XYZ file of C-alpha atoms in Angstrom:
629
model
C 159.672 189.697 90.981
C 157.567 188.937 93.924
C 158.266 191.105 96.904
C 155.465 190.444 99.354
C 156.700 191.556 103.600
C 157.239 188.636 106.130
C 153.826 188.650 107.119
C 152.326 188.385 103.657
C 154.894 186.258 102.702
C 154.134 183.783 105.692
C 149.912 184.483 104.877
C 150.955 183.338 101.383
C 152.795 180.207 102.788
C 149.915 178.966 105.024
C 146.940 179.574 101.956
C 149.265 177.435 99.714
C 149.857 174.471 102.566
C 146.084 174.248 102.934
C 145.794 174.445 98.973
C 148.487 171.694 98.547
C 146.851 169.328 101.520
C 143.917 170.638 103.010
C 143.307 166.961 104.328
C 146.392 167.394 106.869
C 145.226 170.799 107.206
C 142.286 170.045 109.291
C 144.181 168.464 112.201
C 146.908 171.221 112.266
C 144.256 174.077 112.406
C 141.831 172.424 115.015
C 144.928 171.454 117.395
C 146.670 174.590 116.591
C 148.264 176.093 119.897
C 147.285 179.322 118.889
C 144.771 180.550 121.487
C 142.828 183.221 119.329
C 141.670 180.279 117.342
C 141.022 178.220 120.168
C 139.090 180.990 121.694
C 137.245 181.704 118.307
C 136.527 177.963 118.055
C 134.920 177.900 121.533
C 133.210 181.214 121.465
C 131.153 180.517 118.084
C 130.527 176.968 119.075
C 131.815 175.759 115.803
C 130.544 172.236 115.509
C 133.493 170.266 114.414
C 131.784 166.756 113.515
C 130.016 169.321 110.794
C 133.673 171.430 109.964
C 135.133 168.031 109.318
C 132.389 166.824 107.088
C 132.941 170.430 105.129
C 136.358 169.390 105.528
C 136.233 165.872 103.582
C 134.735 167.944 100.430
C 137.361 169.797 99.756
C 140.038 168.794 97.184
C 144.107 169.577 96.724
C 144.293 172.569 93.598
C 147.521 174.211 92.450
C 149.546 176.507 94.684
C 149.223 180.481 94.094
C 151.690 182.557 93.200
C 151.718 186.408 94.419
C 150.804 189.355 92.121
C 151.990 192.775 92.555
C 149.209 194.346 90.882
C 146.529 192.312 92.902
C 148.402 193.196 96.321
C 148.337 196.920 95.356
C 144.546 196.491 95.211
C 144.578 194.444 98.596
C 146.336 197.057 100.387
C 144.685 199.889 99.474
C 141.174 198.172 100.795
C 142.972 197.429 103.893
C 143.972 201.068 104.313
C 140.635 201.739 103.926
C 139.260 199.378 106.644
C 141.345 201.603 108.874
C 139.979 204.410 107.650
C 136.700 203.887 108.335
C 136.786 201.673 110.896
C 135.298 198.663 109.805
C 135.321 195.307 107.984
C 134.064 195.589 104.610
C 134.314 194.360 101.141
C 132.687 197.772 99.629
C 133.632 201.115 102.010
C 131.985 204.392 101.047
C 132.528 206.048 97.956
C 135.093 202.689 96.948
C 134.743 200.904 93.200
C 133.339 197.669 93.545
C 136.008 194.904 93.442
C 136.491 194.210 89.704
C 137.484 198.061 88.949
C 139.427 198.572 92.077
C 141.159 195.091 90.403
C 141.325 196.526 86.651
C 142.421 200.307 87.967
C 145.632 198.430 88.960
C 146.099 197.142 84.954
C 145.327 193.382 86.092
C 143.408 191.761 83.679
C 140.935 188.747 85.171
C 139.514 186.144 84.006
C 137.674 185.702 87.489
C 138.261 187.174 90.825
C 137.044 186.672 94.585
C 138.084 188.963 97.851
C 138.393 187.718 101.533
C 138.709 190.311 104.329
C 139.481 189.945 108.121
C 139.869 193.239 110.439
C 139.928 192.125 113.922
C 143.092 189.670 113.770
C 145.825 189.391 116.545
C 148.293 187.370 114.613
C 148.607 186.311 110.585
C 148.023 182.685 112.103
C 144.327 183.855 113.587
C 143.341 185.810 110.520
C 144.151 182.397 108.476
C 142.505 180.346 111.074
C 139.677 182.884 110.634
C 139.589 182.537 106.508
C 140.373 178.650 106.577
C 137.553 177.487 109.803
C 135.417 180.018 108.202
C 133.506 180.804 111.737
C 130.809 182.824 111.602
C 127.406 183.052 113.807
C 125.379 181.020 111.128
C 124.286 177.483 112.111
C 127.626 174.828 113.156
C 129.023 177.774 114.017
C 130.543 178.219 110.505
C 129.635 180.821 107.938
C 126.989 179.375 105.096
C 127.954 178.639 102.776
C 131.856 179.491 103.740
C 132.808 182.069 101.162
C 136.280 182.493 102.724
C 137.193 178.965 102.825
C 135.930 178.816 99.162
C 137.540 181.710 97.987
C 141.201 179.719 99.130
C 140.227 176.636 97.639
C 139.164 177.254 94.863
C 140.787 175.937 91.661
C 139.615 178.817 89.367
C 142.496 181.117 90.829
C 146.135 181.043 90.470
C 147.301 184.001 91.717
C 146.741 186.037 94.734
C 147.511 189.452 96.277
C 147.857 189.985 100.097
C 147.469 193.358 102.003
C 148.228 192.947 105.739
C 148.320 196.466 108.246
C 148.333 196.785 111.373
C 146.470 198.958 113.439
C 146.742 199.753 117.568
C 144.747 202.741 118.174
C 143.071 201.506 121.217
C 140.244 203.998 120.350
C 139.378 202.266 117.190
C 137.132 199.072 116.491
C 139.411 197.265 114.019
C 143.135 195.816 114.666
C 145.415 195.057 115.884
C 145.618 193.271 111.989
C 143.971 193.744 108.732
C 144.003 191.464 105.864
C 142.210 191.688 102.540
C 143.108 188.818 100.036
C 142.385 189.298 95.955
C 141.935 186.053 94.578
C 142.218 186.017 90.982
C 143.188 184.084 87.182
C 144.657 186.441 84.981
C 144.430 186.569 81.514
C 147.870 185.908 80.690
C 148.063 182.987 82.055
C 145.159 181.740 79.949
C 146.398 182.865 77.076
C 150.252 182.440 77.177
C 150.076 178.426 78.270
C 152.855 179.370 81.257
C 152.640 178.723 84.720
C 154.739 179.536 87.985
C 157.223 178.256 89.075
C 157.266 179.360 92.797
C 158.583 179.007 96.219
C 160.767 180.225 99.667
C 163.763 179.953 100.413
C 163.864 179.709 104.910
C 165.950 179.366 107.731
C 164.442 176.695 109.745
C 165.136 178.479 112.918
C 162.101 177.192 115.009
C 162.673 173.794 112.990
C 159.088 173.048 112.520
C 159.607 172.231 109.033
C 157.979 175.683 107.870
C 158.466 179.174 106.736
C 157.885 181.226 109.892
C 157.904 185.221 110.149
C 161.310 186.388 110.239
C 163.250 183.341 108.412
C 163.132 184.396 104.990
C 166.566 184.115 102.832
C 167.107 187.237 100.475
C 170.618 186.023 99.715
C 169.437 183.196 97.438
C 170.162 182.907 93.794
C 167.537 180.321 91.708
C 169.405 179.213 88.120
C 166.706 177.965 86.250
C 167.737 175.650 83.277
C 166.223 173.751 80.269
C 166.231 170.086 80.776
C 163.697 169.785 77.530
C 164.843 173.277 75.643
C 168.642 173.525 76.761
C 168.821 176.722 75.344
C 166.940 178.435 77.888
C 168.332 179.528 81.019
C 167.544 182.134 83.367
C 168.385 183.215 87.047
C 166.195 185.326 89.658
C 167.144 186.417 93.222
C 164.874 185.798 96.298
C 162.810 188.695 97.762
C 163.336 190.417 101.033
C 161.024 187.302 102.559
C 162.859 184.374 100.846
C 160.225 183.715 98.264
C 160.507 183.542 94.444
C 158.654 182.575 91.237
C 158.961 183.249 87.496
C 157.202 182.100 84.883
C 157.812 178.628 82.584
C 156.588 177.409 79.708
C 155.683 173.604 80.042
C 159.053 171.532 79.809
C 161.317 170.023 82.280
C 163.932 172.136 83.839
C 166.875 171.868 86.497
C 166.613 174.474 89.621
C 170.414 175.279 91.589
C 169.680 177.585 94.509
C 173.002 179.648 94.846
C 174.464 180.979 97.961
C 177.327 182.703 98.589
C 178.521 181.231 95.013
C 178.299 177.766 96.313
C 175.094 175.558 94.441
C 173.321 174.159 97.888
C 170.538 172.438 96.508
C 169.174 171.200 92.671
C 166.084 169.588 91.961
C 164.576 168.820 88.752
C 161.331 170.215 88.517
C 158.129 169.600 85.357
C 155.939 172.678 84.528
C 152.513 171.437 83.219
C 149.271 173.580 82.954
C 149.856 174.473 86.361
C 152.010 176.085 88.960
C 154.508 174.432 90.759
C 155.996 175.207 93.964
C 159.507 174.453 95.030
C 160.962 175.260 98.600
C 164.362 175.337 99.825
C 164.436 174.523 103.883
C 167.939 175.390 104.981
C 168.466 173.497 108.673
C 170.692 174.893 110.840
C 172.046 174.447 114.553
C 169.771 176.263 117.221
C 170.830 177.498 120.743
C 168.733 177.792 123.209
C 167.823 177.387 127.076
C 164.233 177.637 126.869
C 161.467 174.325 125.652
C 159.254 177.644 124.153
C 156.885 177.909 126.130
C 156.856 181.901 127.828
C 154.708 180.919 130.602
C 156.085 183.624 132.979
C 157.301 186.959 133.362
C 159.978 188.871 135.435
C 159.028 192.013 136.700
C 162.344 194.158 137.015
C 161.132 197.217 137.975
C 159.645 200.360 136.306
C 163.345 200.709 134.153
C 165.266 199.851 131.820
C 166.616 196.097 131.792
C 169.032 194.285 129.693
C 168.710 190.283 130.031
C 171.713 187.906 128.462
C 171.568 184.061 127.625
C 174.989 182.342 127.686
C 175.763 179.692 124.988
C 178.813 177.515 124.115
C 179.545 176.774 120.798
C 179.682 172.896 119.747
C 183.018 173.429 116.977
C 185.690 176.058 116.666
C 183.195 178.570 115.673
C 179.679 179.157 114.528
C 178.477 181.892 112.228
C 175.217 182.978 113.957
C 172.459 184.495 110.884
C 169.503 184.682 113.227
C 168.538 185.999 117.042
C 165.163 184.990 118.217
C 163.165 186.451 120.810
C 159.778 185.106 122.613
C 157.171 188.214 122.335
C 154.740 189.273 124.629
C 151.492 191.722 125.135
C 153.519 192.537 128.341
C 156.041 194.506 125.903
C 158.976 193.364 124.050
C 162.649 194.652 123.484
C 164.006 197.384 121.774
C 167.579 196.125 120.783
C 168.757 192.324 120.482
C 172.695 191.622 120.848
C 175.856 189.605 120.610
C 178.361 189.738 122.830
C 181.350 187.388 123.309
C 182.781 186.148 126.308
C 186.619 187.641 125.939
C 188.023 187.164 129.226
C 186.448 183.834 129.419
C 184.373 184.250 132.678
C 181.090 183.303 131.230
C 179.918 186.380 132.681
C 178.522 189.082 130.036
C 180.071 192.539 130.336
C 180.018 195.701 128.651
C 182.584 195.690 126.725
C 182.363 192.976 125.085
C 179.683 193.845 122.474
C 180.128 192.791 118.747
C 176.534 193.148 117.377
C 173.321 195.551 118.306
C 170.287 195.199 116.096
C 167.270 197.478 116.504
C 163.189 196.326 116.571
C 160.495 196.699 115.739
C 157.832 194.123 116.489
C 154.208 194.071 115.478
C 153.175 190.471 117.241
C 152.822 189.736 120.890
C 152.794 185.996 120.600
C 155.546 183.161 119.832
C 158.843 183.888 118.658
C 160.400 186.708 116.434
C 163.009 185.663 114.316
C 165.644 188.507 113.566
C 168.386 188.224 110.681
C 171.562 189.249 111.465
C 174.430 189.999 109.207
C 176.310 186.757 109.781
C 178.631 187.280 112.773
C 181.313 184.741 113.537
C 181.386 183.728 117.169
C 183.723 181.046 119.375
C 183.219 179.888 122.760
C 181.074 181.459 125.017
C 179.185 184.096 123.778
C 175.991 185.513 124.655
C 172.446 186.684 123.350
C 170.966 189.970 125.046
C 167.903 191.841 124.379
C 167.432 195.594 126.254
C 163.500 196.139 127.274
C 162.723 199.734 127.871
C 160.811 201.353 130.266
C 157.371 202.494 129.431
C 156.462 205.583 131.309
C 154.888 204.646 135.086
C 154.094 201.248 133.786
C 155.931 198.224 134.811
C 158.394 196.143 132.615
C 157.852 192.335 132.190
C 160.440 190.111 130.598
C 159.249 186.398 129.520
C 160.736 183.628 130.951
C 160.861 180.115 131.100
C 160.894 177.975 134.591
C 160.866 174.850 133.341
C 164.406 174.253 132.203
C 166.607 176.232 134.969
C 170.315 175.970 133.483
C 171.463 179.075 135.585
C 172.792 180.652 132.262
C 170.748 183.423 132.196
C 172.014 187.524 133.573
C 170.083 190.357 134.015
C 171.303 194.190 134.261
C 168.857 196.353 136.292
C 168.593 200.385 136.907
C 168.224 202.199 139.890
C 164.578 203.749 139.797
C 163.992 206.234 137.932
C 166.935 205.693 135.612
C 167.811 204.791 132.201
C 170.578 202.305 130.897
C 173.755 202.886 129.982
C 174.767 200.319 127.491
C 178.365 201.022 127.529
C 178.860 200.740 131.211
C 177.046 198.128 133.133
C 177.522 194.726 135.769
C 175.323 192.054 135.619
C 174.101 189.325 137.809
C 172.899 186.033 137.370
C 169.219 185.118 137.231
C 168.965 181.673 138.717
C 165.902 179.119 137.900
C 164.211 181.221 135.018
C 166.086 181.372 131.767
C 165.070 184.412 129.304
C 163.478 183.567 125.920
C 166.404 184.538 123.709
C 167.947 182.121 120.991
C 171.131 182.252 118.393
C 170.658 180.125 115.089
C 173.997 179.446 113.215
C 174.281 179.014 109.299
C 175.071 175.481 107.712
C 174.342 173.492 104.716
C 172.322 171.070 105.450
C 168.940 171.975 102.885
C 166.101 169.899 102.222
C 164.114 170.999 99.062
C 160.825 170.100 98.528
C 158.838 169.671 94.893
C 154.861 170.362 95.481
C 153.351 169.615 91.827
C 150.034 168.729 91.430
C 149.150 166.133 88.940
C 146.072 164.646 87.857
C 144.977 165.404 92.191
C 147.767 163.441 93.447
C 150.560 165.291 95.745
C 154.573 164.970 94.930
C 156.568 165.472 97.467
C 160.722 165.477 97.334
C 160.892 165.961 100.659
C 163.968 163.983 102.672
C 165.334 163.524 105.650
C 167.926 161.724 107.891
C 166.799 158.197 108.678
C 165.152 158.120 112.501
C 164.613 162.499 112.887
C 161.037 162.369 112.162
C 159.924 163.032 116.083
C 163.512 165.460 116.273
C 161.958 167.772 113.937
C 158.227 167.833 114.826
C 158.667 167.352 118.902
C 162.350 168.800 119.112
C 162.927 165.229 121.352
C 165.438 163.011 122.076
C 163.895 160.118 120.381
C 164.823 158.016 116.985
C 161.739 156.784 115.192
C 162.242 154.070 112.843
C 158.570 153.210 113.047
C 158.552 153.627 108.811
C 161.303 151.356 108.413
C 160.631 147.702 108.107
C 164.488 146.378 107.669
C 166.958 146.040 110.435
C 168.920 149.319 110.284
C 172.685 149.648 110.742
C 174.156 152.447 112.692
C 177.562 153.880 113.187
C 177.487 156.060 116.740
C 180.716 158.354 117.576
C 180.809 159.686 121.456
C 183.355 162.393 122.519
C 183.619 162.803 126.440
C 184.257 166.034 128.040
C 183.575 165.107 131.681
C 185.204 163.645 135.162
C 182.309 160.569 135.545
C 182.476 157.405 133.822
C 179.546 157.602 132.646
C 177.286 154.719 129.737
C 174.749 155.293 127.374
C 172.138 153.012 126.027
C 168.999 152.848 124.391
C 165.439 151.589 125.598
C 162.646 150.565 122.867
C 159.066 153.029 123.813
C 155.858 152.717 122.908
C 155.237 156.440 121.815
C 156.457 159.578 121.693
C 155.147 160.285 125.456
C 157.621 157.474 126.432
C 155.575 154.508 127.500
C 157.199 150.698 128.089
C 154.561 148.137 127.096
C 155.036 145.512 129.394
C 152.710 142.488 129.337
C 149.615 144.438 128.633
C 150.222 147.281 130.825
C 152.334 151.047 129.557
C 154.810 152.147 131.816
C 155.234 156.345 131.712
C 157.601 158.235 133.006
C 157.314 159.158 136.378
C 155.893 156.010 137.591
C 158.117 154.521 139.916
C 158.804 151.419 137.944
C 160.141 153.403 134.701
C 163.792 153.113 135.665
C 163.617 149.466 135.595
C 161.068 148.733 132.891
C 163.464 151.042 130.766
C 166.580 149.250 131.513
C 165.101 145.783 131.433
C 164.135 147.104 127.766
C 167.404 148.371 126.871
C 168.470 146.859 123.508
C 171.642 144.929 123.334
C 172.389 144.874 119.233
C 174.211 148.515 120.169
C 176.827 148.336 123.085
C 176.588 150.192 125.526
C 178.258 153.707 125.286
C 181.544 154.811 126.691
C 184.280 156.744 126.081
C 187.583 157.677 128.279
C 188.754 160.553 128.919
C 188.542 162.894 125.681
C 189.245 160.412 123.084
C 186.354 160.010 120.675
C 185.102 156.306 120.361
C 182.887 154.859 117.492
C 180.816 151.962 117.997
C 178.857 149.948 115.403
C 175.602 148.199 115.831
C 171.757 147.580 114.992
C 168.739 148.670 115.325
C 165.265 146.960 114.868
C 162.396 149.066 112.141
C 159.521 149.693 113.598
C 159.544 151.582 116.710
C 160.982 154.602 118.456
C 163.869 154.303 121.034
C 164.946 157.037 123.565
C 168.490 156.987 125.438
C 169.625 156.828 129.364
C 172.853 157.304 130.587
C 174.096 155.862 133.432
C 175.876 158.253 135.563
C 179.333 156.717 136.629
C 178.394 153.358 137.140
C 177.585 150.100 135.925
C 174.643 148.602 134.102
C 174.094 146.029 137.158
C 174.580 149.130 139.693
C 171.658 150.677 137.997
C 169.525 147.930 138.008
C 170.376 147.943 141.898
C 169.603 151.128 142.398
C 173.484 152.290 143.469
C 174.052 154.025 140.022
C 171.889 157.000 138.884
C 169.949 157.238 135.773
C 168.733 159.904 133.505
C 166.303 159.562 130.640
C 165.630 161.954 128.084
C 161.475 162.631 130.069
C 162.343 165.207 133.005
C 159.159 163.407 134.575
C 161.329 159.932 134.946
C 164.478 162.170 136.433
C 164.794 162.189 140.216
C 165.685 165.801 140.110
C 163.064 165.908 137.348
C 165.586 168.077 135.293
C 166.305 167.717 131.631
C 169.178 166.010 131.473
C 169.777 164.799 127.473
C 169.589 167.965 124.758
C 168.658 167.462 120.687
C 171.959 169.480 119.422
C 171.234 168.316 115.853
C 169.622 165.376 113.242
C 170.554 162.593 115.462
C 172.931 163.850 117.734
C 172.454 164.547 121.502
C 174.260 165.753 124.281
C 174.033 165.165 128.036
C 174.534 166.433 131.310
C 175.531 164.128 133.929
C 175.629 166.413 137.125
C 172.436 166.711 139.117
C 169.962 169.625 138.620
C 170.878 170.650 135.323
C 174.970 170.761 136.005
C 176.245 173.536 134.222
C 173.644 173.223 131.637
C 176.704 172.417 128.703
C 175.219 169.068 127.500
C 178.741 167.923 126.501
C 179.803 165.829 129.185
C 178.796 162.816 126.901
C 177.822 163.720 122.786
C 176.670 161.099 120.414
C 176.137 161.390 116.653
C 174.327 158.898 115.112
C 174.513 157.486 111.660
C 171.559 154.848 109.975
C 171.977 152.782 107.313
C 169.698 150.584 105.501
């Protein structure tokens, strides 16, 4: 059973996505976000017309699956890095590689080790492995050993050994990562291979295992399609991965949860391992667009900070809270607490959930599991961050998206909090970085053989979500489909206006209009009416009264990308003439420049008709969206 930690786990993910398809590799490293590897890219000078020539060479090779054995020996040279105090492949008095290896009762065939002991985040130790950057020539280490090591097709298993280490007094940290590359002899001698994967919350729906979103609740039935005597079952590991091994056949995979089969996939085991995922999707709440660009200073004391969310049904089940980190400090204790005498104000008493931390990472988002807690309503997400001594306490925030949903408890100087008796007050313009993710079942498993160098891929999704997922937009993209596509739209109202919705054909994601030869963007003064001149007419224009849910049928053309606009109590010719406002889903083309349409799941959106945000519910108009081909 494989029972790498999150941050091995999520190591183990990133290796196998450059192993899989280092082509699209390239342009997800060099534009990563990440500013350690930005920084590293800039400060060795890596020459990236040379990186991407390197780059071309390399070739897709089987996915690895984790050994125990192999991670024992990883982790024991990482504890010795810290030891001594420096990056090394041999520290004093240590066995060379292959018996450190063999001491552990692996058996190789062939073996390689990569070590990094100056990394801030599993992300920049990968970044430093995969670029390979080094003072040689380009920048790049020669020949790159590391980058090697992970691509090579001689290994098929691998052993991670990830520590941290924040002695400010020491040379190495704040991570340390050894990888053991190796091909065992079993393998070459039993004719099996793995059959491997994770099972993940999507929470940050980017499509990939992050830290923190591992399932352990999974069950994988593994049957004989080819032999249907054999059958087998295994459980996912504390991270969400898996893997077992097959002889070659077909077989049929059921991932189990709860008793209920959410996903099956037929899967073929060759002379090489296979990896199958299991992405469950899921609905996300949060105020924020990610991006912790500020803090709040609240003193020298303890602080607790609440979000406030409304549920979309009856109830949700929320399985994960997420927090934005900082190296400013992060929180101590994450919460739920539900709004019982309906204020939408969060008070003491009305905890049902307190989770302790312990974070490691000072950049992104932490994603925390929860046991399952059923919420309706209002309810809201807190975190408490602790004083630290003299030194001050900073809270991230985010400015950009001001819904006036977010509280704040504060101590008197000198104090500490009480969590059982408290007021709180409402921040307004900054919204903390706190999310909820609810449970569902909606899964998308993906197949990742590799055969004869070609990639398969079982990967699905809901016609028009492509730019949803990857830009978390209000956008449909049928730029893949080439037929006219059919849709089925249902609105439900819950506000005073009168409001319409339509939908504008773009030339990108950033929102351009081509007209003539020239692109519109938002925030040109001529977007409003280059967007409604634009406005397709194969879909009616949206309406609903009252509360009663409407459906309206209609068309849409393949091969471009169309954003919405509603029309805020008014008609389509009062718009045009200016008497009518407009909102568009680009804050830039808003005259309050306020976000005013929300992504609430695969092709449905809410919006907010009032001015400045409203009250930041985005259901005075929802639309969910069904395509047909």
């Amino acid at each position: 059973m494989a029972n790498p930690n999150a941050l091995e786990q999520y190591m183990l993910e990133l290796i196998n996505r450059m192993r899989i398809n280092p082509e699209a590799e390239y342009d997800i490293l060099i534009n990563s976000a990440n500013p350690d590897i930005q920084n590293a890219l800039s400060f060795f000078n890596v020459n990236l017309t040379e990186l991407q020539s390197q780059w071309d060479q390399l070739q897709p090779v089987q996915p690895l699956a984790w050994s125990n054995q192999l991670h024992d020996s990883a982790v024991t040279h990482t504890q010795l890095m810290i030891d001594f105090d420096q990056q090394s492949h041999n520290l004093p008095n240590e066995p060379y590689l292959g018996d450190r290896v063999r001491n552990t009762g692996y058996e190789f065939t062939t073996i390689a080790e990569n070590t990094y002991a100056f990394g801030s985040s599993v992300l920049e130790s990968y970044g430093a492995f995969a670029i390979n950057w080094g003072d040689d020539i380009n920048g790049i280490q020669n020949p790159p050993i590391h980058r090697n090591a992970m691509m090579s097709k001689d290994f098929r298993e691998v052993g991670i050994g990830i520590l941290s280490e924040d002695d400010p007094t020491t040379q190495v940290g704040s991570l340390l990562t050894t990888l053991h590359f190796s091909n065992s002899q079993q393998l070459t001698t039993t004719d099996t291979s793995w059959l491997l994967g994770t099972v993940f919350r999507d929470v940050d729906r980017d499509d990939f295992y992050s830290i923190g979103e591992g399932l352990s609740d999974i069950t994988i039935k593994i049957s004989g399609i080819s032999n249907p005597d054999f059958s087998t079952s295994i459980k996912t590991s504390r991270a969400g991965g898996y893997q077992t091994l097959l002889s070659p056949g077909e077989y049929q995979v059921d991932f189990i949860r709860e008793n209920k089969t959410v996903k099956t996939q037929k899967v073929t085991i060759n002379d090489e391992n296979v990896k199958l995922d299991l992405m469950i999707d899921g609905k996300v709440y949060q105020l924020d667009n990610g991006v912790g660009d500020a803090h709040y200073n609240p003193g020298k004391d303890d602080a607790i900070v609440f979000n406030t969310y409304t549920v979309d049904s009856q109830f949700q089940t929320i399985d994960f809270i997420s927090v934005g980190l900082s190296n400013l400090g992060n929180p101590s204790k994450v919460f739920l607490y539900e709004d019982r005498d309906n204020d939408r104000q969060p008070d003491s008493n009305e905890k049902i959930l307190e989770v302790d931390t312990n974070f490691t990472d000072t950049q992104g988002f932490a994603h925390i599991p929860i046991t399952p807690t059923k919420v309706e309503n209002t309810f809201f997400v807190g975190a408490l961050y602790e004083n630290n001594g003299n030194q001050l306490t900073w809270i991230p925030v985010n400015n950009d998206l001001s819904a006036n949903q977010s509280w704040i408890t504060e101590v008197n100087e000198g104090s500490n909090l009480n969590l059982d008796s408290f007021s709180t007050s409402l921040l307004e313009g900054k919204n903390w970085l706190l999310r909820a993710s609810s449970s569902d079942t909606q899964t998308t498993a993906v197949e990742l053989p590799i055969e004869d160098g070609e990639l398969g891929d079982g990967n699905s999704q809901p016609i028009g979500t492509n730019l949803q997922k990857s830009n978390d937009i209000e956008l449909i993209d049928l730029r893949n489909e080439t037929a006219t596509i059919e849709t089925t739209v249902k609105v439900n109202r819950d506000a005073d206006y009168d409001n319409l919705i339509g939908f504008y054909a773009i030339n990108d994601v950033n929102g351009g209009i081509k007209i003539n030869d020239e692109i519109i963007n938002p925030g040109d003064s001529r977007y409003k009416q280059a967007a409604l001149e634009s406005r397709i007419i194969s879909l009616d224009l949206l309406q609903t009264q009252d509360s009663i849910q409407s459906s309206f049928n209609g068309t849409f053309e393949g091969g471009s990308i169309f954003a919405p606009f509603i029309i805020v109590d008014g008609t389509f010719n009062e718009a045009l003439n200016n008497s009518a406002e407009v909102y568009f889903a680009y804050k830039s083309a808003n005259s309050d420049n306020f976000d005013h349409i929300r992504l609430l799941d695969n092709n449905k959106f809410g919006f907010e008709d009032l001015p400045n945000g409203g009250d930041g519910d985005y259901n005075d108009l929802t639309i969910q969206m069904e395509f047909t081909i």
